[in-house]
């Protein structure tokens, strides 16, 4: 959240930084286990430090009881966030197994037979933030987004492989397009591939292409996504859904920048920049055995995480106004304050995509216009008819009130229908869309009687 960072105006900022925030400088010090005691590793100021037995971790613990990617730590302005990555033996503080928690400086963390302590350093650490409120198609002025922009601005000027993580609907694809648009490859193609939508049998052909006759249905030569994206950017969306059988082939293509079409004996050079995205924690997938460890580290050369909308609620007014202006078009009334207020109160589990869809639905149904003219407010005030409080059993709990209301409705409905048909049960049943026997039983259950005390269900014309 925005409180994760604190601007320190009295701190001495680096000379080449446009603007920065100071974060807690944190080191992990090994206390026990197979790793050399006293080993120190600093948590990156703008990133995540991973602990595990695999060689690619920033803190490598060669402990058989430690998972390959065991846990991760992130530094904030005044605290450290610890998250276990579905490790086999768990991450512990004392006798408490930790899934996710804030840990103060001085905390000793145990993983398997190893232990390390969180220590603070007096050396200042700064994180650069951007002056932008938008980056390409990304919109947001919160500190979280401006910190993200600063990283994307820098990485866009390189060909470094980028891994974007975040919940569904946060805008991972938008971030990928924005990086491409800012890069030196902007004039080249941007080729998106949804790894979750490709059948496993066609994966290799989609990525690397095929030659005529390579398999049934291959009636002509076809270039794959790598060749199509040559000179530009290949965006591998939902990379966590890629089958294990394809991951080794993708790894080789990333390392050699050469691909071979299915059925061909020749390799083709490709000049492509890779951006991958996923809503899964790939580190957890590595522990679960569903994602290759070497491919994960090859993709996560630079790794960023897009915050969910609930973590940057201050961006809702800007996002809503931007979407409203795009959807409503020129000449539309400004975003109604009533609509904005209702948007700020929602949880948004679908993140930015859900917000945009809500704005589009509101405009399409004309609700925004009614709010602007005050019709919505008037309609809201007129929803309950006068005197409704006298027939709503507010003295009862909801469940009992619902039963009482239903019984009262049935009584009023049947009496009105019998009055309309002059007491003819057969005709009343036809109009009500029920059988005559059902209506008789309903009248008997309700105990309805005429003005002289006679049972209304008995009209002398029984089935």
mmCIF file with all atom_site columns, N, CA, C and O in Angstrom, residues 381-420:
data_model
loop_
_atom_site.group_PDB
_atom_site.id
_atom_site.type_symbol
_atom_site.label_atom_id
_atom_site.label_alt_id
_atom_site.label_comp_id
_atom_site.label_asym_id
_atom_site.label_entity_id
_atom_site.label_seq_id
_atom_site.pdbx_PDB_ins_code
_atom_site.Cartn_x
_atom_site.Cartn_y
_atom_site.Cartn_z
_atom_site.occupancy
_atom_site.B_iso_or_equiv
_atom_site.pdbx_formal_charge
_atom_site.auth_seq_id
_atom_site.auth_comp_id
_atom_site.auth_asym_id
_atom_site.auth_atom_id
_atom_site.pdbx_PDB_model_num
ATOM 1   N N  . UNK A 1 381 ? -34.616 7.189   -4.205  1.00 0.00 ? 381 UNK A N  1
ATOM 2   C CA . UNK A 1 381 ? -35.452 7.592   -3.101  1.00 0.00 ? 381 UNK A CA 1
ATOM 3   C C  . UNK A 1 381 ? -36.869 7.057   -3.250  1.00 0.00 ? 381 UNK A C  1
ATOM 4   O O  . UNK A 1 381 ? -37.592 6.931   -2.270  1.00 0.00 ? 381 UNK A O  1
ATOM 5   N N  . UNK A 1 382 ? -37.302 6.720   -4.476  1.00 0.00 ? 382 UNK A N  1
ATOM 6   C CA . UNK A 1 382 ? -38.683 6.296   -4.688  1.00 0.00 ? 382 UNK A CA 1
ATOM 7   C C  . UNK A 1 382 ? -38.823 4.783   -4.783  1.00 0.00 ? 382 UNK A C  1
ATOM 8   O O  . UNK A 1 382 ? -39.864 4.276   -5.166  1.00 0.00 ? 382 UNK A O  1
ATOM 9   N N  . UNK A 1 383 ? -37.787 4.045   -4.431  1.00 0.00 ? 383 UNK A N  1
ATOM 10  C CA . UNK A 1 383 ? -37.853 2.596   -4.546  1.00 0.00 ? 383 UNK A CA 1
ATOM 11  C C  . UNK A 1 383 ? -38.883 2.009   -3.591  1.00 0.00 ? 383 UNK A C  1
ATOM 12  O O  . UNK A 1 383 ? -39.676 1.154   -3.943  1.00 0.00 ? 383 UNK A O  1
ATOM 13  N N  . UNK A 1 384 ? -38.920 2.468   -2.344  1.00 0.00 ? 384 UNK A N  1
ATOM 14  C CA . UNK A 1 384 ? -39.849 1.932   -1.352  1.00 0.00 ? 384 UNK A CA 1
ATOM 15  C C  . UNK A 1 384 ? -41.163 2.705   -1.387  1.00 0.00 ? 384 UNK A C  1
ATOM 16  O O  . UNK A 1 384 ? -41.173 3.935   -1.247  1.00 0.00 ? 384 UNK A O  1
ATOM 17  N N  . UNK A 1 385 ? -42.293 2.037   -1.578  1.00 0.00 ? 385 UNK A N  1
ATOM 18  C CA . UNK A 1 385 ? -43.576 2.727   -1.574  1.00 0.00 ? 385 UNK A CA 1
ATOM 19  C C  . UNK A 1 385 ? -43.945 3.217   -0.180  1.00 0.00 ? 385 UNK A C  1
ATOM 20  O O  . UNK A 1 385 ? -43.468 2.687   0.827   1.00 0.00 ? 385 UNK A O  1
ATOM 21  N N  . UNK A 1 386 ? -44.793 4.234   -0.145  1.00 0.00 ? 386 UNK A N  1
ATOM 22  C CA . UNK A 1 386 ? -45.224 4.796   1.133   1.00 0.00 ? 386 UNK A CA 1
ATOM 23  C C  . UNK A 1 386 ? -45.954 3.735   1.950   1.00 0.00 ? 386 UNK A C  1
ATOM 24  O O  . UNK A 1 386 ? -46.765 2.971   1.435   1.00 0.00 ? 386 UNK A O  1
ATOM 25  N N  . UNK A 1 387 ? -45.664 3.677   3.244   1.00 0.00 ? 387 UNK A N  1
ATOM 26  C CA . UNK A 1 387 ? -46.347 2.755   4.138   1.00 0.00 ? 387 UNK A CA 1
ATOM 27  C C  . UNK A 1 387 ? -45.814 1.347   4.116   1.00 0.00 ? 387 UNK A C  1
ATOM 28  O O  . UNK A 1 387 ? -46.389 0.456   4.751   1.00 0.00 ? 387 UNK A O  1
ATOM 29  N N  . UNK A 1 388 ? -44.708 1.110   3.374   1.00 0.00 ? 388 UNK A N  1
ATOM 30  C CA . UNK A 1 388 ? -44.205 -0.250  3.285   1.00 0.00 ? 388 UNK A CA 1
ATOM 31  C C  . UNK A 1 388 ? -43.745 -0.766  4.645   1.00 0.00 ? 388 UNK A C  1
ATOM 32  O O  . UNK A 1 388 ? -43.773 -1.963  4.920   1.00 0.00 ? 388 UNK A O  1
ATOM 33  N N  . UNK A 1 389 ? -43.327 0.148   5.542   1.00 0.00 ? 389 UNK A N  1
ATOM 34  C CA . UNK A 1 389 ? -42.861 -0.278  6.850   1.00 0.00 ? 389 UNK A CA 1
ATOM 35  C C  . UNK A 1 389 ? -43.948 -0.980  7.647   1.00 0.00 ? 389 UNK A C  1
ATOM 36  O O  . UNK A 1 389 ? -43.668 -1.811  8.505   1.00 0.00 ? 389 UNK A O  1
ATOM 37  N N  . UNK A 1 390 ? -45.202 -0.670  7.334   1.00 0.00 ? 390 UNK A N  1
ATOM 38  C CA . UNK A 1 390 ? -46.309 -1.267  8.094   1.00 0.00 ? 390 UNK A CA 1
ATOM 39  C C  . UNK A 1 390 ? -46.540 -2.737  7.758   1.00 0.00 ? 390 UNK A C  1
ATOM 40  O O  . UNK A 1 390 ? -47.152 -3.463  8.537   1.00 0.00 ? 390 UNK A O  1
ATOM 41  N N  . UNK A 1 391 ? -46.045 -3.203  6.573   1.00 0.00 ? 391 UNK A N  1
ATOM 42  C CA . UNK A 1 391 ? -46.261 -4.595  6.197   1.00 0.00 ? 391 UNK A CA 1
ATOM 43  C C  . UNK A 1 391 ? -44.966 -5.407  6.173   1.00 0.00 ? 391 UNK A C  1
ATOM 44  O O  . UNK A 1 391 ? -45.006 -6.624  6.028   1.00 0.00 ? 391 UNK A O  1
ATOM 45  N N  . UNK A 1 392 ? -43.823 -4.739  6.313   1.00 0.00 ? 392 UNK A N  1
ATOM 46  C CA . UNK A 1 392 ? -42.561 -5.452  6.387   1.00 0.00 ? 392 UNK A CA 1
ATOM 47  C C  . UNK A 1 392 ? -42.287 -5.818  7.836   1.00 0.00 ? 392 UNK A C  1
ATOM 48  O O  . UNK A 1 392 ? -42.201 -4.939  8.691   1.00 0.00 ? 392 UNK A O  1
ATOM 49  N N  . UNK A 1 393 ? -42.163 -7.101  8.165   1.00 0.00 ? 393 UNK A N  1
ATOM 50  C CA . UNK A 1 393 ? -41.972 -7.522  9.563   1.00 0.00 ? 393 UNK A CA 1
ATOM 51  C C  . UNK A 1 393 ? -40.553 -7.286  10.046  1.00 0.00 ? 393 UNK A C  1
ATOM 52  O O  . UNK A 1 393 ? -39.737 -8.215  10.180  1.00 0.00 ? 393 UNK A O  1
ATOM 53  N N  . UNK A 1 394 ? -40.210 -6.014  10.272  1.00 0.00 ? 394 UNK A N  1
ATOM 54  C CA . UNK A 1 394 ? -38.849 -5.672  10.658  1.00 0.00 ? 394 UNK A CA 1
ATOM 55  C C  . UNK A 1 394 ? -38.493 -6.159  12.053  1.00 0.00 ? 394 UNK A C  1
ATOM 56  O O  . UNK A 1 394 ? -37.323 -6.152  12.440  1.00 0.00 ? 394 UNK A O  1
ATOM 57  N N  . UNK A 1 395 ? -39.487 -6.585  12.832  1.00 0.00 ? 395 UNK A N  1
ATOM 58  C CA . UNK A 1 395 ? -39.212 -7.065  14.177  1.00 0.00 ? 395 UNK A CA 1
ATOM 59  C C  . UNK A 1 395 ? -38.693 -8.498  14.175  1.00 0.00 ? 395 UNK A C  1
ATOM 60  O O  . UNK A 1 395 ? -38.288 -9.023  15.228  1.00 0.00 ? 395 UNK A O  1
ATOM 61  N N  . UNK A 1 396 ? -38.687 -9.139  13.002  1.00 0.00 ? 396 UNK A N  1
ATOM 62  C CA . UNK A 1 396 ? -38.255 -10.523 12.890  1.00 0.00 ? 396 UNK A CA 1
ATOM 63  C C  . UNK A 1 396 ? -36.883 -10.620 12.216  1.00 0.00 ? 396 UNK A C  1
ATOM 64  O O  . UNK A 1 396 ? -36.516 -9.745  11.435  1.00 0.00 ? 396 UNK A O  1
ATOM 65  N N  . UNK A 1 397 ? -36.133 -11.679 12.510  1.00 0.00 ? 397 UNK A N  1
ATOM 66  C CA . UNK A 1 397 ? -34.896 -11.925 11.758  1.00 0.00 ? 397 UNK A CA 1
ATOM 67  C C  . UNK A 1 397 ? -35.214 -12.149 10.278  1.00 0.00 ? 397 UNK A C  1
ATOM 68  O O  . UNK A 1 397 ? -36.345 -12.492 9.921   1.00 0.00 ? 397 UNK A O  1
ATOM 69  N N  . UNK A 1 398 ? -34.197 -11.992 9.403   1.00 0.00 ? 398 UNK A N  1
ATOM 70  C CA . UNK A 1 398 ? -34.412 -12.045 7.963   1.00 0.00 ? 398 UNK A CA 1
ATOM 71  C C  . UNK A 1 398 ? -35.102 -13.334 7.528   1.00 0.00 ? 398 UNK A C  1
ATOM 72  O O  . UNK A 1 398 ? -36.062 -13.315 6.759   1.00 0.00 ? 398 UNK A O  1
ATOM 73  N N  . UNK A 1 399 ? -34.649 -14.480 8.016   1.00 0.00 ? 399 UNK A N  1
ATOM 74  C CA . UNK A 1 399 ? -35.210 -15.755 7.580   1.00 0.00 ? 399 UNK A CA 1
ATOM 75  C C  . UNK A 1 399 ? -36.682 -15.867 7.946   1.00 0.00 ? 399 UNK A C  1
ATOM 76  O O  . UNK A 1 399 ? -37.525 -16.260 7.136   1.00 0.00 ? 399 UNK A O  1
ATOM 77  N N  . UNK A 1 400 ? -37.015 -15.506 9.186   1.00 0.00 ? 400 UNK A N  1
ATOM 78  C CA . UNK A 1 400 ? -38.411 -15.581 9.630   1.00 0.00 ? 400 UNK A CA 1
ATOM 79  C C  . UNK A 1 400 ? -39.253 -14.515 8.940   1.00 0.00 ? 400 UNK A C  1
ATOM 80  O O  . UNK A 1 400 ? -40.418 -14.753 8.595   1.00 0.00 ? 400 UNK A O  1
ATOM 81  N N  . UNK A 1 401 ? -38.660 -13.333 8.709   1.00 0.00 ? 401 UNK A N  1
ATOM 82  C CA . UNK A 1 401 ? -39.394 -12.257 8.037   1.00 0.00 ? 401 UNK A CA 1
ATOM 83  C C  . UNK A 1 401 ? -39.732 -12.645 6.601   1.00 0.00 ? 401 UNK A C  1
ATOM 84  O O  . UNK A 1 401 ? -40.819 -12.334 6.097   1.00 0.00 ? 401 UNK A O  1
ATOM 85  N N  . UNK A 1 402 ? -38.802 -13.360 5.935   1.00 0.00 ? 402 UNK A N  1
ATOM 86  C CA . UNK A 1 402 ? -39.052 -13.802 4.571   1.00 0.00 ? 402 UNK A CA 1
ATOM 87  C C  . UNK A 1 402 ? -40.240 -14.767 4.513   1.00 0.00 ? 402 UNK A C  1
ATOM 88  O O  . UNK A 1 402 ? -41.108 -14.674 3.637   1.00 0.00 ? 402 UNK A O  1
ATOM 89  N N  . UNK A 1 403 ? -40.316 -15.713 5.473   1.00 0.00 ? 403 UNK A N  1
ATOM 90  C CA . UNK A 1 403 ? -41.431 -16.661 5.518   1.00 0.00 ? 403 UNK A CA 1
ATOM 91  C C  . UNK A 1 403 ? -42.745 -15.948 5.783   1.00 0.00 ? 403 UNK A C  1
ATOM 92  O O  . UNK A 1 403 ? -43.779 -16.234 5.151   1.00 0.00 ? 403 UNK A O  1
ATOM 93  N N  . UNK A 1 404 ? -42.720 -14.991 6.725   1.00 0.00 ? 404 UNK A N  1
ATOM 94  C CA . UNK A 1 404 ? -43.936 -14.247 7.055   1.00 0.00 ? 404 UNK A CA 1
ATOM 95  C C  . UNK A 1 404 ? -44.400 -13.404 5.868   1.00 0.00 ? 404 UNK A C  1
ATOM 96  O O  . UNK A 1 404 ? -45.593 -13.314 5.573   1.00 0.00 ? 404 UNK A O  1
ATOM 97  N N  . UNK A 1 405 ? -43.439 -12.782 5.178   1.00 0.00 ? 405 UNK A N  1
ATOM 98  C CA . UNK A 1 405 ? -43.772 -11.957 4.008   1.00 0.00 ? 405 UNK A CA 1
ATOM 99  C C  . UNK A 1 405 ? -44.381 -12.820 2.907   1.00 0.00 ? 405 UNK A C  1
ATOM 100 O O  . UNK A 1 405 ? -45.370 -12.446 2.280   1.00 0.00 ? 405 UNK A O  1
ATOM 101 N N  . UNK A 1 406 ? -43.797 -14.007 2.658   1.00 0.00 ? 406 UNK A N  1
ATOM 102 C CA . UNK A 1 406 ? -44.320 -14.910 1.630   1.00 0.00 ? 406 UNK A CA 1
ATOM 103 C C  . UNK A 1 406 ? -45.748 -15.347 1.940   1.00 0.00 ? 406 UNK A C  1
ATOM 104 O O  . UNK A 1 406 ? -46.616 -15.375 1.061   1.00 0.00 ? 406 UNK A O  1
ATOM 105 N N  . UNK A 1 407 ? -45.987 -15.678 3.186   1.00 0.00 ? 407 UNK A N  1
ATOM 106 C CA . UNK A 1 407 ? -47.334 -16.101 3.587   1.00 0.00 ? 407 UNK A CA 1
ATOM 107 C C  . UNK A 1 407 ? -48.341 -14.970 3.402   1.00 0.00 ? 407 UNK A C  1
ATOM 108 O O  . UNK A 1 407 ? -49.456 -15.175 2.909   1.00 0.00 ? 407 UNK A O  1
ATOM 109 N N  . UNK A 1 408 ? -47.928 -13.752 3.775   1.00 0.00 ? 408 UNK A N  1
ATOM 110 C CA . UNK A 1 408 ? -48.831 -12.607 3.628   1.00 0.00 ? 408 UNK A CA 1
ATOM 111 C C  . UNK A 1 408 ? -49.097 -12.315 2.150   1.00 0.00 ? 408 UNK A C  1
ATOM 112 O O  . UNK A 1 408 ? -50.226 -12.016 1.759   1.00 0.00 ? 408 UNK A O  1
ATOM 113 N N  . UNK A 1 409 ? -48.066 -12.448 1.316   1.00 0.00 ? 409 UNK A N  1
ATOM 114 C CA . UNK A 1 409 ? -48.236 -12.220 -0.119  1.00 0.00 ? 409 UNK A CA 1
ATOM 115 C C  . UNK A 1 409 ? -49.214 -13.228 -0.713  1.00 0.00 ? 409 UNK A C  1
ATOM 116 O O  . UNK A 1 409 ? -50.088 -12.881 -1.511  1.00 0.00 ? 409 UNK A O  1
ATOM 117 N N  . UNK A 1 410 ? -49.036 -14.516 -0.361  1.00 0.00 ? 410 UNK A N  1
ATOM 118 C CA . UNK A 1 410 ? -49.921 -15.549 -0.893  1.00 0.00 ? 410 UNK A CA 1
ATOM 119 C C  . UNK A 1 410 ? -51.367 -15.276 -0.513  1.00 0.00 ? 410 UNK A C  1
ATOM 120 O O  . UNK A 1 410 ? -52.284 -15.439 -1.334  1.00 0.00 ? 410 UNK A O  1
ATOM 121 N N  . UNK A 1 411 ? -51.576 -14.844 0.721   1.00 0.00 ? 411 UNK A N  1
ATOM 122 C CA . UNK A 1 411 ? -52.942 -14.555 1.182   1.00 0.00 ? 411 UNK A CA 1
ATOM 123 C C  . UNK A 1 411 ? -53.562 -13.411 0.383   1.00 0.00 ? 411 UNK A C  1
ATOM 124 O O  . UNK A 1 411 ? -54.706 -13.499 -0.082  1.00 0.00 ? 411 UNK A O  1
ATOM 125 N N  . UNK A 1 412 ? -52.781 -12.336 0.197   1.00 0.00 ? 412 UNK A N  1
ATOM 126 C CA . UNK A 1 412 ? -53.289 -11.178 -0.545  1.00 0.00 ? 412 UNK A CA 1
ATOM 127 C C  . UNK A 1 412 ? -53.540 -11.551 -2.003  1.00 0.00 ? 412 UNK A C  1
ATOM 128 O O  . UNK A 1 412 ? -54.565 -11.180 -2.596  1.00 0.00 ? 412 UNK A O  1
ATOM 129 N N  . UNK A 1 413 ? -52.612 -12.317 -2.593  1.00 0.00 ? 413 UNK A N  1
ATOM 130 C CA . UNK A 1 413 ? -52.746 -12.700 -3.996  1.00 0.00 ? 413 UNK A CA 1
ATOM 131 C C  . UNK A 1 413 ? -53.988 -13.555 -4.224  1.00 0.00 ? 413 UNK A C  1
ATOM 132 O O  . UNK A 1 413 ? -54.760 -13.320 -5.164  1.00 0.00 ? 413 UNK A O  1
ATOM 133 N N  . UNK A 1 414 ? -54.195 -14.571 -3.385  1.00 0.00 ? 414 UNK A N  1
ATOM 134 C CA . UNK A 1 414 ? -55.337 -15.477 -3.567  1.00 0.00 ? 414 UNK A CA 1
ATOM 135 C C  . UNK A 1 414 ? -56.649 -14.734 -3.376  1.00 0.00 ? 414 UNK A C  1
ATOM 136 O O  . UNK A 1 414 ? -57.609 -14.907 -4.142  1.00 0.00 ? 414 UNK A O  1
ATOM 137 N N  . UNK A 1 415 ? -56.731 -13.887 -2.347  1.00 0.00 ? 415 UNK A N  1
ATOM 138 C CA . UNK A 1 415 ? -57.964 -13.122 -2.123  1.00 0.00 ? 415 UNK A CA 1
ATOM 139 C C  . UNK A 1 415 ? -58.271 -12.228 -3.326  1.00 0.00 ? 415 UNK A C  1
ATOM 140 O O  . UNK A 1 415 ? -59.428 -12.137 -3.774  1.00 0.00 ? 415 UNK A O  1
ATOM 141 N N  . UNK A 1 416 ? -57.225 -11.549 -3.861  1.00 0.00 ? 416 UNK A N  1
ATOM 142 C CA . UNK A 1 416 ? -57.442 -10.665 -4.996  1.00 0.00 ? 416 UNK A CA 1
ATOM 143 C C  . UNK A 1 416 ? -57.879 -11.454 -6.234  1.00 0.00 ? 416 UNK A C  1
ATOM 144 O O  . UNK A 1 416 ? -58.747 -11.012 -7.005  1.00 0.00 ? 416 UNK A O  1
ATOM 145 N N  . UNK A 1 417 ? -57.305 -12.639 -6.448  1.00 0.00 ? 417 UNK A N  1
ATOM 146 C CA . UNK A 1 417 ? -57.652 -13.452 -7.602  1.00 0.00 ? 417 UNK A CA 1
ATOM 147 C C  . UNK A 1 417 ? -59.084 -13.983 -7.502  1.00 0.00 ? 417 UNK A C  1
ATOM 148 O O  . UNK A 1 417 ? -59.833 -14.009 -8.492  1.00 0.00 ? 417 UNK A O  1
ATOM 149 N N  . UNK A 1 418 ? -59.491 -14.389 -6.285  1.00 0.00 ? 418 UNK A N  1
ATOM 150 C CA . UNK A 1 418 ? -60.868 -14.873 -6.098  1.00 0.00 ? 418 UNK A CA 1
ATOM 151 C C  . UNK A 1 418 ? -61.873 -13.742 -6.272  1.00 0.00 ? 418 UNK A C  1
ATOM 152 O O  . UNK A 1 418 ? -62.961 -13.935 -6.813  1.00 0.00 ? 418 UNK A O  1
ATOM 153 N N  . UNK A 1 419 ? -61.488 -12.557 -5.828  1.00 0.00 ? 419 UNK A N  1
ATOM 154 C CA . UNK A 1 419 ? -62.385 -11.417 -6.014  1.00 0.00 ? 419 UNK A CA 1
ATOM 155 C C  . UNK A 1 419 ? -62.528 -11.084 -7.495  1.00 0.00 ? 419 UNK A C  1
ATOM 156 O O  . UNK A 1 419 ? -63.623 -10.742 -7.973  1.00 0.00 ? 419 UNK A O  1
ATOM 157 N N  . UNK A 1 420 ? -61.431 -11.231 -8.224  1.00 0.00 ? 420 UNK A N  1
ATOM 158 C CA . UNK A 1 420 ? -61.456 -10.937 -9.659  1.00 0.00 ? 420 UNK A CA 1
ATOM 159 C C  . UNK A 1 420 ? -62.337 -11.927 -10.421 1.00 0.00 ? 420 UNK A C  1
ATOM 160 O O  . UNK A 1 420 ? -62.955 -11.565 -11.429 1.00 0.00 ? 420 UNK A O  1
#
